[in-house]
């Protein structure tokens, strides 16, 4: 029975992705940025509901830009979960742009792409992020640079934090957790780390007991004279505190 339910959720999810692609192609060109943002957030909420993932939001996201959100990174689901809580422009590795289905959705949601192995491209991305924030956007990054299981955060890379310093924008720390909805214990089904394959992670998520995705927004903070490395360290500590705060 669980397998049949998982297959049904998978089919509904794929249909929802196709609807999202059609919306981007047919409607986004005629919509204002505000309408697009509202649609992306609504789409993400519907996607989580179709896969029986409950969203729990703690704290308040920034109401508008300029702002940078920094979060820990666990799963391929992270972007949809955060979009459901608060639309923002994500920074992602450039090869995602060419992924079937996902690439079009990411581009339609306003994703900024970076070639992670290129130092020159990192400098370009810092400028692009700063320009986006100066234009009033809320940008989001995963400073760990890769996924972890959420139990212990990897060090935060400081390069992209420089964009907030250049834009004189606040940074809002945010923690992300996946919990078993019944027990409240961590759920590792959505993890996408190490030897995990995307297909395997998706199937674990679909067949797992009901999952609660917890997004905890912290208090936005300004640099206040800190350089990017010190600020990145402080932001990592803030994300850990948010993750461990059960209120």
Tab-separated table of C-alpha atoms in Angstrom:
chain	number	residue	atom	x	y	z
A	1	UNK	CA	0.000	0.000	0.000
A	2	UNK	CA	2.802	2.413	0.878
A	3	UNK	CA	4.355	1.843	-2.554
A	4	UNK	CA	1.066	2.601	-4.318
A	5	UNK	CA	0.616	5.776	-2.277
A	6	UNK	CA	4.177	6.832	-3.113
A	7	UNK	CA	3.588	6.247	-6.834
A	8	UNK	CA	0.386	8.285	-6.687
A	9	UNK	CA	2.199	11.163	-4.960
A	10	UNK	CA	4.988	10.942	-7.521
A	11	UNK	CA	2.572	11.204	-10.441
A	12	UNK	CA	0.757	14.142	-8.850
A	13	UNK	CA	4.075	15.848	-8.229
A	14	UNK	CA	5.198	15.398	-11.831
A	15	UNK	CA	1.898	16.811	-13.082
A	16	UNK	CA	2.330	19.792	-10.740
A	17	UNK	CA	5.830	20.369	-12.166
A	18	UNK	CA	4.433	20.344	-15.700
A	19	UNK	CA	1.780	22.870	-14.694
A	20	UNK	CA	4.519	25.019	-13.186
A	21	UNK	CA	6.527	24.895	-16.414
A	22	UNK	CA	3.462	25.855	-18.463
A	23	UNK	CA	2.777	28.777	-16.107
A	24	UNK	CA	6.342	30.049	-16.496
A	25	UNK	CA	6.170	29.761	-20.280
A	26	UNK	CA	2.658	31.081	-20.864
A	27	UNK	CA	1.917	33.489	-18.015
A	28	UNK	CA	5.125	34.769	-16.454
A	29	UNK	CA	5.951	37.058	-19.431
A	30	UNK	CA	2.700	38.963	-18.794
A	31	UNK	CA	2.917	39.104	-14.996
A	32	UNK	CA	4.584	41.638	-12.745
A	33	UNK	CA	7.479	40.538	-10.492
A	34	UNK	CA	5.112	40.608	-7.509
A	35	UNK	CA	2.635	38.306	-9.278
A	36	UNK	CA	5.431	35.910	-10.188
A	37	UNK	CA	6.690	35.803	-6.607
A	38	UNK	CA	3.205	35.069	-5.268
A	39	UNK	CA	2.740	32.289	-7.808
A	40	UNK	CA	6.107	30.691	-7.014
A	41	UNK	CA	5.266	30.654	-3.302
A	42	UNK	CA	1.792	29.229	-3.932
A	43	UNK	CA	3.235	26.566	-6.272
A	44	UNK	CA	5.771	25.504	-3.638
A	45	UNK	CA	3.092	25.247	-0.938
A	46	UNK	CA	0.933	23.115	-3.234
A	47	UNK	CA	3.878	20.885	-4.114
A	48	UNK	CA	4.603	20.169	-0.431
A	49	UNK	CA	0.922	19.443	0.195
A	50	UNK	CA	0.786	16.993	-2.722
A	51	UNK	CA	3.668	15.062	-1.183
A	52	UNK	CA	2.138	15.228	2.305
A	53	UNK	CA	4.911	17.421	3.712
A	54	UNK	CA	3.704	19.812	6.401
A	55	UNK	CA	5.338	23.231	6.594
A	56	UNK	CA	5.982	24.822	9.996
A	57	UNK	CA	7.334	28.367	10.042
A	58	UNK	CA	8.886	29.908	13.146
A	59	UNK	CA	9.921	33.538	13.351
A	60	UNK	CA	9.244	36.110	10.667
A	61	UNK	CA	10.941	36.386	7.293
A	62	UNK	CA	12.056	39.805	6.142
A	63	UNK	CA	9.108	41.667	4.651
A	64	UNK	CA	11.072	43.077	1.728
A	65	UNK	CA	14.529	43.631	0.321
A	66	UNK	CA	17.276	44.454	0.236
A	67	UNK	CA	18.191	41.397	2.301
A	68	UNK	CA	20.227	38.213	2.187
A	69	UNK	CA	18.983	34.954	3.744
A	70	UNK	CA	21.551	32.332	4.766
A	71	UNK	CA	20.447	28.786	5.594
A	72	UNK	CA	21.786	25.315	6.192
A	73	UNK	CA	21.453	22.862	3.311
A	74	UNK	CA	20.059	19.328	3.649
A	75	UNK	CA	18.104	18.276	0.600
A	76	UNK	CA	16.945	18.882	-2.946
A	77	UNK	CA	13.671	19.836	-1.206
A	78	UNK	CA	15.195	22.847	0.563
A	79	UNK	CA	14.476	25.407	-2.131
A	80	UNK	CA	10.804	24.418	-2.429
A	81	UNK	CA	10.423	24.491	1.356
A	82	UNK	CA	11.983	27.942	1.665
A	83	UNK	CA	10.009	29.272	-1.305
A	84	UNK	CA	6.839	28.072	0.410
A	85	UNK	CA	7.789	30.095	3.490
A	86	UNK	CA	9.111	33.187	1.709
A	87	UNK	CA	9.903	33.791	-1.943
A	88	UNK	CA	13.516	34.724	-2.597
A	89	UNK	CA	16.090	34.528	-5.375
A	90	UNK	CA	18.407	31.580	-4.794
A	91	UNK	CA	22.025	31.242	-5.797
A	92	UNK	CA	22.612	27.786	-7.309
A	93	UNK	CA	25.346	25.986	-9.196
A	94	UNK	CA	25.223	26.646	-12.909
A	95	UNK	CA	24.601	23.062	-14.034
A	96	UNK	CA	21.117	23.132	-12.460
A	97	UNK	CA	20.094	25.479	-15.264
A	98	UNK	CA	20.432	22.570	-17.717
A	99	UNK	CA	18.605	19.958	-15.624
A	100	UNK	CA	15.407	18.648	-17.254
A	101	UNK	CA	12.258	20.186	-15.721
A	102	UNK	CA	14.061	21.520	-12.647
A	103	UNK	CA	16.187	23.970	-14.632
A	104	UNK	CA	13.204	25.737	-16.146
A	105	UNK	CA	11.462	25.978	-12.781
A	106	UNK	CA	14.592	27.343	-11.103
A	107	UNK	CA	15.144	29.932	-13.835
A	108	UNK	CA	11.496	30.965	-13.734
A	109	UNK	CA	11.767	31.512	-9.977
A	110	UNK	CA	14.596	33.997	-10.534
A	111	UNK	CA	17.587	31.838	-9.623
A	112	UNK	CA	21.063	33.343	-9.947
A	113	UNK	CA	23.606	30.849	-11.288
A	114	UNK	CA	27.244	30.504	-10.302
A	115	UNK	CA	30.107	28.382	-11.592
A	116	UNK	CA	31.369	27.180	-8.210
A	117	UNK	CA	34.794	26.099	-9.419
A	118	UNK	CA	35.616	29.515	-10.883
A	119	UNK	CA	36.983	32.224	-8.608
A	120	UNK	CA	36.326	34.802	-11.311
A	121	UNK	CA	32.679	33.740	-11.506
A	122	UNK	CA	32.381	33.993	-7.718
A	123	UNK	CA	33.443	37.628	-7.954
A	124	UNK	CA	30.839	38.196	-10.663
A	125	UNK	CA	28.187	36.555	-8.536
A	126	UNK	CA	28.984	38.771	-5.541
A	127	UNK	CA	28.376	41.804	-7.755
A	128	UNK	CA	25.176	40.342	-9.241
A	129	UNK	CA	23.840	39.512	-5.786
A	130	UNK	CA	24.675	42.970	-4.482
A	131	UNK	CA	22.972	44.568	-7.508
A	132	UNK	CA	19.872	42.398	-7.014
A	133	UNK	CA	19.639	43.391	-3.361
A	134	UNK	CA	20.143	47.062	-4.182
A	135	UNK	CA	17.165	46.673	-6.541
A	136	UNK	CA	15.063	45.453	-3.619
A	137	UNK	CA	15.373	41.680	-4.002
A	138	UNK	CA	15.647	39.132	-1.214
A	139	UNK	CA	18.459	36.727	-2.139
A	140	UNK	CA	19.153	33.368	-0.454
A	141	UNK	CA	22.306	31.265	-0.270
A	142	UNK	CA	23.479	28.015	1.316
A	143	UNK	CA	26.912	29.037	2.656
A	144	UNK	CA	27.886	25.430	3.448
A	145	UNK	CA	28.291	25.020	-0.314
A	146	UNK	CA	26.888	21.485	-0.238
A	147	UNK	CA	24.377	19.406	1.665
A	148	UNK	CA	24.792	17.843	5.114
A	149	UNK	CA	22.424	15.754	7.234
A	150	UNK	CA	21.633	18.766	9.419
A	151	UNK	CA	23.081	17.326	12.626
A	152	UNK	CA	26.312	19.254	12.310
A	153	UNK	CA	26.618	22.253	10.010
A	154	UNK	CA	29.623	22.509	7.739
A	155	UNK	CA	31.717	25.694	7.893
A	156	UNK	CA	30.116	28.646	6.123
A	157	UNK	CA	32.005	29.922	3.067
A	158	UNK	CA	32.362	33.676	3.387
A	159	UNK	CA	32.704	34.726	-0.269
A	160	UNK	CA	29.032	35.336	-1.021
A	161	UNK	CA	28.466	37.091	2.325
A	162	UNK	CA	30.516	39.910	0.814
A	163	UNK	CA	27.495	40.765	-1.358
A	164	UNK	CA	25.532	41.922	1.706
A	165	UNK	CA	28.451	44.102	2.787
A	166	UNK	CA	28.622	45.682	-0.655
A	167	UNK	CA	24.857	46.225	-0.754
A	168	UNK	CA	24.787	47.411	2.889
A	169	UNK	CA	21.958	44.908	3.338
A	170	UNK	CA	20.924	42.943	6.435
A	171	UNK	CA	21.421	39.189	6.564
A	172	UNK	CA	18.728	36.967	8.057
A	173	UNK	CA	19.895	33.588	9.426
A	174	UNK	CA	17.462	30.740	8.839
A	175	UNK	CA	17.526	27.100	9.918
A	176	UNK	CA	15.913	24.182	8.131
A	177	UNK	CA	14.956	20.819	9.608
A	178	UNK	CA	12.967	17.796	8.505
A	179	UNK	CA	11.126	15.997	11.296
A	180	UNK	CA	8.976	12.895	11.612
A	181	UNK	CA	5.517	14.431	12.012
A	182	UNK	CA	4.468	11.917	14.684
A	183	UNK	CA	7.531	11.605	16.881
A	184	UNK	CA	9.114	15.004	16.297
A	185	UNK	CA	12.476	13.295	15.812
A	186	UNK	CA	14.709	14.220	12.855
A	187	UNK	CA	13.774	12.597	9.558
A	188	UNK	CA	16.688	11.814	7.270
A	189	UNK	CA	14.510	10.614	4.391
A	190	UNK	CA	14.928	13.815	2.310
A	191	UNK	CA	18.717	13.959	2.835
A	192	UNK	CA	20.776	14.150	-0.326
A	193	UNK	CA	24.374	13.623	0.751
A	194	UNK	CA	27.372	11.390	0.115
A	195	UNK	CA	26.466	8.393	-2.025
A	196	UNK	CA	22.763	9.289	-2.176
A	197	UNK	CA	21.203	9.480	-5.612
A	198	UNK	CA	18.484	11.984	-6.411
A	199	UNK	CA	16.069	9.199	-7.355
A	200	UNK	CA	16.814	7.318	-4.139
A	201	UNK	CA	16.326	10.413	-2.005
A	202	UNK	CA	13.029	11.235	-3.713
A	203	UNK	CA	11.756	7.683	-3.228
A	204	UNK	CA	12.736	7.682	0.476
A	205	UNK	CA	10.834	10.932	0.894
A	206	UNK	CA	7.731	9.574	-0.834
A	207	UNK	CA	7.681	6.337	1.182
A	208	UNK	CA	8.601	7.825	4.579
A	209	UNK	CA	6.080	8.559	7.324
A	210	UNK	CA	4.654	12.059	7.146
A	211	UNK	CA	7.356	14.722	7.272
A	212	UNK	CA	7.267	18.178	8.821
A	213	UNK	CA	9.605	20.755	7.303
A	214	UNK	CA	10.538	23.347	9.917
A	215	UNK	CA	11.764	26.745	8.750
A	216	UNK	CA	12.992	29.008	11.557
A	217	UNK	CA	13.760	32.627	10.679
A	218	UNK	CA	16.086	34.533	12.958
A	219	UNK	CA	16.609	38.229	13.570
A	220	UNK	CA	18.185	40.067	10.622
A	221	UNK	CA	21.595	41.513	11.399
A	222	UNK	CA	23.900	44.097	9.886
A	223	UNK	CA	27.641	43.718	9.414
A	224	UNK	CA	28.453	46.386	12.029
A	225	UNK	CA	32.098	46.474	11.036
A	226	UNK	CA	32.596	42.699	10.717
A	227	UNK	CA	34.438	41.413	7.692
A	228	UNK	CA	32.896	38.596	5.673
A	229	UNK	CA	34.763	35.791	7.474
A	230	UNK	CA	33.830	36.910	10.977
A	231	UNK	CA	30.263	37.549	9.870
A	232	UNK	CA	30.008	34.121	8.193
A	233	UNK	CA	31.169	32.465	11.432
A	234	UNK	CA	28.625	34.442	13.479
A	235	UNK	CA	25.835	33.611	11.034
A	236	UNK	CA	26.646	29.903	11.266
A	237	UNK	CA	26.372	30.094	15.051
A	238	UNK	CA	23.034	31.889	14.698
A	239	UNK	CA	21.691	29.161	12.382
A	240	UNK	CA	22.769	26.475	14.868
A	241	UNK	CA	20.943	28.275	17.684
A	242	UNK	CA	17.801	28.508	15.560
A	243	UNK	CA	18.015	24.790	14.729
A	244	UNK	CA	18.354	23.879	18.397
A	245	UNK	CA	15.584	26.232	19.572
A	246	UNK	CA	12.481	24.075	20.059
A	247	UNK	CA	10.107	26.977	20.775
